[in-house]
JSON list of C-alpha atoms in Angstrom, two decimals:
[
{"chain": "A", "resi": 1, "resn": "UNK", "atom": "CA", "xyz": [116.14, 94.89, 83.29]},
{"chain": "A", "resi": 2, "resn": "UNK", "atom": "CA", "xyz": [115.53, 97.26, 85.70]},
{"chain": "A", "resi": 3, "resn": "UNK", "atom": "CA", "xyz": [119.07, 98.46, 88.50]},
{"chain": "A", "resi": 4, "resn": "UNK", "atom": "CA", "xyz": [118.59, 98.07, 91.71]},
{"chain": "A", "resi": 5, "resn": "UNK", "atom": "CA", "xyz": [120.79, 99.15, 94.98]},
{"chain": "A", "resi": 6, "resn": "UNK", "atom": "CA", "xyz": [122.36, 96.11, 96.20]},
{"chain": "A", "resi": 7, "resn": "UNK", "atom": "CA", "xyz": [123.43, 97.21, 99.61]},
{"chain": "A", "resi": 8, "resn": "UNK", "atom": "CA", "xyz": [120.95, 98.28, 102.73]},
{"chain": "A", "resi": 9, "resn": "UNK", "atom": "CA", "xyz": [120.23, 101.85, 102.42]},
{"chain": "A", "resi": 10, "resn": "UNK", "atom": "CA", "xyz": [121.31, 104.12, 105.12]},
{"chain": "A", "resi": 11, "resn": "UNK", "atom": "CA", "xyz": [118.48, 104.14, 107.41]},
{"chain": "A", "resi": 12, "resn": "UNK", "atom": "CA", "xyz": [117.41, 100.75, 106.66]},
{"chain": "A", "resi": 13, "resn": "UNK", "atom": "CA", "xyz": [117.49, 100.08, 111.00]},
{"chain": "A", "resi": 14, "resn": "UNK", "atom": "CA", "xyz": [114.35, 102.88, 111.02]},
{"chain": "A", "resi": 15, "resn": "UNK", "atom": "CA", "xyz": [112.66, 101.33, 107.43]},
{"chain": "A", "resi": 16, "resn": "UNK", "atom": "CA", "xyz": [113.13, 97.71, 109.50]},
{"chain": "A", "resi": 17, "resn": "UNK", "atom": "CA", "xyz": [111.04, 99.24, 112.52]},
{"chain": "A", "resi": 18, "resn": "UNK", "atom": "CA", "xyz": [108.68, 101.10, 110.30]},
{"chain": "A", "resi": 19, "resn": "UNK", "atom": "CA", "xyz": [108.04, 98.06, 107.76]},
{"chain": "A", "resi": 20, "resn": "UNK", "atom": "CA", "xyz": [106.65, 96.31, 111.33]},
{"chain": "A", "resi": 21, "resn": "UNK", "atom": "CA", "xyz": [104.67, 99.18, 113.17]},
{"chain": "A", "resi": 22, "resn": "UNK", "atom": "CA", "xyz": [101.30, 97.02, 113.80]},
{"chain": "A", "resi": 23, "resn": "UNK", "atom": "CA", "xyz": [99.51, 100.74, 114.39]},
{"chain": "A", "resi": 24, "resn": "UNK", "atom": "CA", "xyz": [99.99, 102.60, 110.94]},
{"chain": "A", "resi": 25, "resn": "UNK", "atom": "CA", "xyz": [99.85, 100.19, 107.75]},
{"chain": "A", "resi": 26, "resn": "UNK", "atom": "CA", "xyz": [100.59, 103.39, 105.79]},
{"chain": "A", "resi": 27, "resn": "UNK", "atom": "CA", "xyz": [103.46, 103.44, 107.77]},
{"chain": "A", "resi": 28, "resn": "UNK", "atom": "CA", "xyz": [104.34, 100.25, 106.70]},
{"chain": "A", "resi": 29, "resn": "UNK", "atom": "CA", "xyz": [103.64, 100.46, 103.55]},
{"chain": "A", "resi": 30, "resn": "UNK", "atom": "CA", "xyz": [106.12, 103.15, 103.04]},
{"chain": "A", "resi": 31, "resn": "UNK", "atom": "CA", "xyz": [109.07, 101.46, 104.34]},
{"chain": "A", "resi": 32, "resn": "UNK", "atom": "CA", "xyz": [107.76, 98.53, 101.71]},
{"chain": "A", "resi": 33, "resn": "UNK", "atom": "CA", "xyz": [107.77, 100.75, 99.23]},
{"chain": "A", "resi": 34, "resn": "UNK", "atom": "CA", "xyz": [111.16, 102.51, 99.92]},
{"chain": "A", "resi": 35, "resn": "UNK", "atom": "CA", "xyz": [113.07, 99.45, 100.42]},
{"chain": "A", "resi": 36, "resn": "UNK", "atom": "CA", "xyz": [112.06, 97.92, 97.14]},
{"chain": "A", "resi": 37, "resn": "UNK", "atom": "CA", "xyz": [115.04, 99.81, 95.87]},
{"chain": "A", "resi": 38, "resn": "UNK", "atom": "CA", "xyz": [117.42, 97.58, 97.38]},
{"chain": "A", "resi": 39, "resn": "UNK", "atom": "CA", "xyz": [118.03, 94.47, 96.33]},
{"chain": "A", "resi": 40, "resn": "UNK", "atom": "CA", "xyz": [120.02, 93.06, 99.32]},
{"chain": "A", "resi": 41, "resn": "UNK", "atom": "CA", "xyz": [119.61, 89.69, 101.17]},
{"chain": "A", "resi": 42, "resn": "UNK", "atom": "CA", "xyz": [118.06, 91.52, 104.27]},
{"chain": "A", "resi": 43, "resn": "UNK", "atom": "CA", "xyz": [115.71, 93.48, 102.72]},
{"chain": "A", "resi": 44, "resn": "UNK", "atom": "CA", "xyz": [114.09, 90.19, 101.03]},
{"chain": "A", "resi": 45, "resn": "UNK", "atom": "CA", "xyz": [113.79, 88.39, 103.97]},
{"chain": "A", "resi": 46, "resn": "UNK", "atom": "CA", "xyz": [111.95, 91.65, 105.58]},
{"chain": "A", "resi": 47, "resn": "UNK", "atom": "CA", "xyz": [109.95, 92.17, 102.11]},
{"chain": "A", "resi": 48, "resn": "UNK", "atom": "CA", "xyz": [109.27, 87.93, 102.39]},
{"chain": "A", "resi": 49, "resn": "UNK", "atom": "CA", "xyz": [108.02, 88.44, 105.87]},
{"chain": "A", "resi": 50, "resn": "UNK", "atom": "CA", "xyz": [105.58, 91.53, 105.05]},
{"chain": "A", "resi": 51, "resn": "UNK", "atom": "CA", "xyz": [104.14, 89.90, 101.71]},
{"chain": "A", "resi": 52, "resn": "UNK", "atom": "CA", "xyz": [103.15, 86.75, 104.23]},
{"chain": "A", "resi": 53, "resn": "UNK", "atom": "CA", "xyz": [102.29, 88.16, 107.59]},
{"chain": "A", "resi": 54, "resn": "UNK", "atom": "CA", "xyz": [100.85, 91.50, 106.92]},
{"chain": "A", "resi": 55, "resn": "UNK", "atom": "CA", "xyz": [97.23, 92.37, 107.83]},
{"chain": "A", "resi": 56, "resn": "UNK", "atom": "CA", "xyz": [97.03, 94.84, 105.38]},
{"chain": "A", "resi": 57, "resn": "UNK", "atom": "CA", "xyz": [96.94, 93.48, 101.44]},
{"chain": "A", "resi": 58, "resn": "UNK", "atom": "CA", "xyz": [97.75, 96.21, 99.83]},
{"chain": "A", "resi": 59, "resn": "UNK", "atom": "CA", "xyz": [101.00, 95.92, 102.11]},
{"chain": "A", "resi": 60, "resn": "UNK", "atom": "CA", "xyz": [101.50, 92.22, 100.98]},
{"chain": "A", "resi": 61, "resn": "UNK", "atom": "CA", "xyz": [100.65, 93.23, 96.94]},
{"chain": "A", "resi": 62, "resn": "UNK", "atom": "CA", "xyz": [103.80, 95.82, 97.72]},
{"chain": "A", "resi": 63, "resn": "UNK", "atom": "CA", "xyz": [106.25, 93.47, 99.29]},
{"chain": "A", "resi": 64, "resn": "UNK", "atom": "CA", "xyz": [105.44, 90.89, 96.49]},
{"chain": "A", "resi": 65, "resn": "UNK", "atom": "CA", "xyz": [105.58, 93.34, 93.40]},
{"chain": "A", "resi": 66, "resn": "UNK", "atom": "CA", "xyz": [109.01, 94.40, 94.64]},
{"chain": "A", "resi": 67, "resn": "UNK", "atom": "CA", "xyz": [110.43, 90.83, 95.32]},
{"chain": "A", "resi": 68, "resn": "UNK", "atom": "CA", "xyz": [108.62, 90.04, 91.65]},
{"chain": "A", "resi": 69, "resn": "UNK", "atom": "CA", "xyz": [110.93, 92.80, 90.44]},
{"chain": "A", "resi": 70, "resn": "UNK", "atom": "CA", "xyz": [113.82, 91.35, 91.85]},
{"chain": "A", "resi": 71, "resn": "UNK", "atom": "CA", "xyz": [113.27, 88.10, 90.14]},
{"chain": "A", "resi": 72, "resn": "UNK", "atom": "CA", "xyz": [112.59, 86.23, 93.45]},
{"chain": "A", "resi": 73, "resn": "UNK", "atom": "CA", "xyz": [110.20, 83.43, 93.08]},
{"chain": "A", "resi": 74, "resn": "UNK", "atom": "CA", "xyz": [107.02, 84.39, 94.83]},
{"chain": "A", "resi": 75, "resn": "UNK", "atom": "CA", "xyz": [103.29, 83.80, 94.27]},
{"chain": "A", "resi": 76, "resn": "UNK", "atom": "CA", "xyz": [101.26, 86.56, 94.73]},
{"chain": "A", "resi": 77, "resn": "UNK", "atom": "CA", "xyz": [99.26, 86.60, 98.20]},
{"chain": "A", "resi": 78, "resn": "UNK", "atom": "CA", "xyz": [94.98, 86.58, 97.67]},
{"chain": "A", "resi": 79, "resn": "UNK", "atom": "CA", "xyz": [93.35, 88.68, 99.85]},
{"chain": "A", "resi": 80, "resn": "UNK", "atom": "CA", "xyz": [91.80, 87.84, 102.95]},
{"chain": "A", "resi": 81, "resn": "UNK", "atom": "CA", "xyz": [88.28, 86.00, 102.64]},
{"chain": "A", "resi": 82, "resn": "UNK", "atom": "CA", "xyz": [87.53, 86.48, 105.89]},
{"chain": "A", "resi": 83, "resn": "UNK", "atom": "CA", "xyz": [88.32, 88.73, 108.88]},
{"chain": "A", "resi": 84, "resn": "UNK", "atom": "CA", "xyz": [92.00, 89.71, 108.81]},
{"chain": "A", "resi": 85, "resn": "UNK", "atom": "CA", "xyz": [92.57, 90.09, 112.80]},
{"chain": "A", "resi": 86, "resn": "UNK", "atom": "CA", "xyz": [90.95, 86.93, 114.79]},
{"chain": "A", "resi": 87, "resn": "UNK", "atom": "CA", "xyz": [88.54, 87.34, 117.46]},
{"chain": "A", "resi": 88, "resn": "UNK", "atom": "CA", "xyz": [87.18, 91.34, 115.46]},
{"chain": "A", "resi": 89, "resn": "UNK", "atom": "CA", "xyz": [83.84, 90.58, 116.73]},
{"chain": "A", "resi": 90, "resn": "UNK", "atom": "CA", "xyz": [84.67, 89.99, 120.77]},
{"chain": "A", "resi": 91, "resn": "UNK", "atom": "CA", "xyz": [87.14, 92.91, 119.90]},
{"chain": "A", "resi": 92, "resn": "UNK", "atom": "CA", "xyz": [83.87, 95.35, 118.55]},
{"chain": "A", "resi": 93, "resn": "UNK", "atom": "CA", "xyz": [81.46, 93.37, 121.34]},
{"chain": "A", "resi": 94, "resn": "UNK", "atom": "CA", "xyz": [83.68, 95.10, 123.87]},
{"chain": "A", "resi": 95, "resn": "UNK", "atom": "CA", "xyz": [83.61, 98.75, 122.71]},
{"chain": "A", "resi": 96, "resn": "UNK", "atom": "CA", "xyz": [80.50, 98.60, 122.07]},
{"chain": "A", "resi": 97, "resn": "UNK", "atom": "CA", "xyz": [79.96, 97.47, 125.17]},
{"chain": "A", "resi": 98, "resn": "UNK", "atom": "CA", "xyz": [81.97, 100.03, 126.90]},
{"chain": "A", "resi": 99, "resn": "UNK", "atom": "CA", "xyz": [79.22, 102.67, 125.36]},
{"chain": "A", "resi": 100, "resn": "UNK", "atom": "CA", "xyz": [76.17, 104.20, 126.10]},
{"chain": "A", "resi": 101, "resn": "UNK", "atom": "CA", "xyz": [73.51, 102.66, 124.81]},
{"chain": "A", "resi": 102, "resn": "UNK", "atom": "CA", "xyz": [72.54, 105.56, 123.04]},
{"chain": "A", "resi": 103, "resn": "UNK", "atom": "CA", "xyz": [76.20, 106.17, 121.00]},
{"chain": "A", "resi": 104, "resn": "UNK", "atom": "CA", "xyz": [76.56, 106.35, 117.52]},
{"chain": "A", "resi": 105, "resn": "UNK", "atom": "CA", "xyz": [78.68, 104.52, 115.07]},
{"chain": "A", "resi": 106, "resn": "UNK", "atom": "CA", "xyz": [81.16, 107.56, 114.79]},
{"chain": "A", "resi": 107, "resn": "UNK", "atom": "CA", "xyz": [81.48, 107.21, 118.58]},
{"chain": "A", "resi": 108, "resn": "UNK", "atom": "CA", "xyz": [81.95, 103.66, 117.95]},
{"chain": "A", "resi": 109, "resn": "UNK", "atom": "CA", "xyz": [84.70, 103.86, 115.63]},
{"chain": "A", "resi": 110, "resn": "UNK", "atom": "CA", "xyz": [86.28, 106.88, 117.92]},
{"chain": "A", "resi": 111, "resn": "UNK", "atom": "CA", "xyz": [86.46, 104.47, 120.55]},
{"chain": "A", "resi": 112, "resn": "UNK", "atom": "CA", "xyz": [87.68, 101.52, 119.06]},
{"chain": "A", "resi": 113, "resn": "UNK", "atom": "CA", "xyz": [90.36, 103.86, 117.30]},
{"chain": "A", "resi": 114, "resn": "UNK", "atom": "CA", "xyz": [91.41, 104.87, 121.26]},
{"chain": "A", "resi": 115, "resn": "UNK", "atom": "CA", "xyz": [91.17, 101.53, 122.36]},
{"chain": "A", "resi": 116, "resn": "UNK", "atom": "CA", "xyz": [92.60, 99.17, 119.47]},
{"chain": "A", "resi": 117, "resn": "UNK", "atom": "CA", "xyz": [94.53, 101.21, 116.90]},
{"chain": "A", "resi": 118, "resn": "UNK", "atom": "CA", "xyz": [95.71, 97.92, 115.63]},
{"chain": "A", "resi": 119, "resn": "UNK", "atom": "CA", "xyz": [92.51, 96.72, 114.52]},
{"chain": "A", "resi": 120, "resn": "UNK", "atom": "CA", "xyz": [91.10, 100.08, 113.45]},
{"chain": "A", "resi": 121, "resn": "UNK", "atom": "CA", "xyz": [94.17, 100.69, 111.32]},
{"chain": "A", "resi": 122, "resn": "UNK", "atom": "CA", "xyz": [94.26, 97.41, 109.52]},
{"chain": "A", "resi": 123, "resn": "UNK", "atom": "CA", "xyz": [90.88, 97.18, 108.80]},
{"chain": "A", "resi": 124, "resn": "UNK", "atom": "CA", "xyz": [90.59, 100.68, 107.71]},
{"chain": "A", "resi": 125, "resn": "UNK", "atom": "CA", "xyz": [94.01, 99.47, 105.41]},
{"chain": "A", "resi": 126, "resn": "UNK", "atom": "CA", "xyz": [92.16, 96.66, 104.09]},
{"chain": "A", "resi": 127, "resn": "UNK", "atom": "CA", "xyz": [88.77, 98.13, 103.36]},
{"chain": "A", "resi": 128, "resn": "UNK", "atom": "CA", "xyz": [90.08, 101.57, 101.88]},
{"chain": "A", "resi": 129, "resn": "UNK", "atom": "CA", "xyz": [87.01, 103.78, 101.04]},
{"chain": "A", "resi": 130, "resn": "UNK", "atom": "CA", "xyz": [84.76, 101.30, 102.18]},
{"chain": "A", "resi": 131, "resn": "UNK", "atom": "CA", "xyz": [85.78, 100.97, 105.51]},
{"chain": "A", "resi": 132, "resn": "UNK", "atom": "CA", "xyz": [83.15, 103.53, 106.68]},
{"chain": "A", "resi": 133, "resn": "UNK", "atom": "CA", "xyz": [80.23, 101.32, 105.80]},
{"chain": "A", "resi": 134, "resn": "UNK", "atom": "CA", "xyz": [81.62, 98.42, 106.30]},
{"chain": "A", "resi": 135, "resn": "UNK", "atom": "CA", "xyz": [82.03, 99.47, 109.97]},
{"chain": "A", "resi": 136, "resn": "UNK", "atom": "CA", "xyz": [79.03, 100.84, 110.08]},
{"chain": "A", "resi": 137, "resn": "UNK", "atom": "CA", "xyz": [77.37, 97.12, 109.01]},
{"chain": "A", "resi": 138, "resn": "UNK", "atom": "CA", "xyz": [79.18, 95.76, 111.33]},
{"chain": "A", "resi": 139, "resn": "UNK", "atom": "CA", "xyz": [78.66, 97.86, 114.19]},
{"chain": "A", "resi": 140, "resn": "UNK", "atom": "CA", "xyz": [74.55, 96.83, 113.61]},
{"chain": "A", "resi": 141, "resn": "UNK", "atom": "CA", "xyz": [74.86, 93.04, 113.55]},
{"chain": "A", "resi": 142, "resn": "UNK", "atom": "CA", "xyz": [76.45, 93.33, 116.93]}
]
């Protein structure tokens, strides 16, 4: 069985703020990832939180593979079936809206990167290489 650190690594205060930075879920998944070496009552509760609450699932399949590791009882989160922020299409309506009528979906996606970093970030988390398209089909149906 497999050692792990049982008391909160140095800079677990920054990993604790990192682990919950709504604008960067690789940000977030780093700190997951880092403090799955420490097997301490604090860092479960944090790893607990971020396996439930997270937007991002490959976030949540970290959190969970790490408290799986530590023997914790935990089922494994399913992803999302539908869209992972509430209210994403009154959140695109209104940069889309705030364009000319003319703009493009890489204007589109500029914008709402400016204007909602949150929702850009997550979905572009969630969606990995087919964010793009995604997007894109999206951005038409509005």
């Amino acid at each position: 069985m497999k050692q792990f650190e049982t008391t909160l690594p140095e800079n677990y205060e920054a990993l604790k703020k990192q682990a919950n930075y709504t604008s960067s879920w690789r940000d977030r998944l780093h700190a997951v990832e880092e403090l799955s070496a420490y097997q301490h009552e604090k860092v479960i509760d944090l790893l607990k939180n971020r396996m439930q609450h997270d937007t991002v699932y490959p976030v949540q399949t970290a959190a969970y593979d790490a408290l799986a590791a530590f023997g914790e009882n935990v089922e494994k989160p399913a992803p999302a079936r539908f869209d992972i922020i509430k209210n994403t299409d009154k959140i695109f309506l209104r940069v889309k809206k705030s364009l000319p009528k003319d703009h493009t979906v890489a204007d589109f996606a500029a914008k709402l990167k400016r204007m909602r970093l949150d929702v850009y970030d997550a979905y572009e988390g969630d969606k990995g290489e087919q964010f793009m398209p995604w997007l894109e089909e999206r951005w038409a149906k509005l």
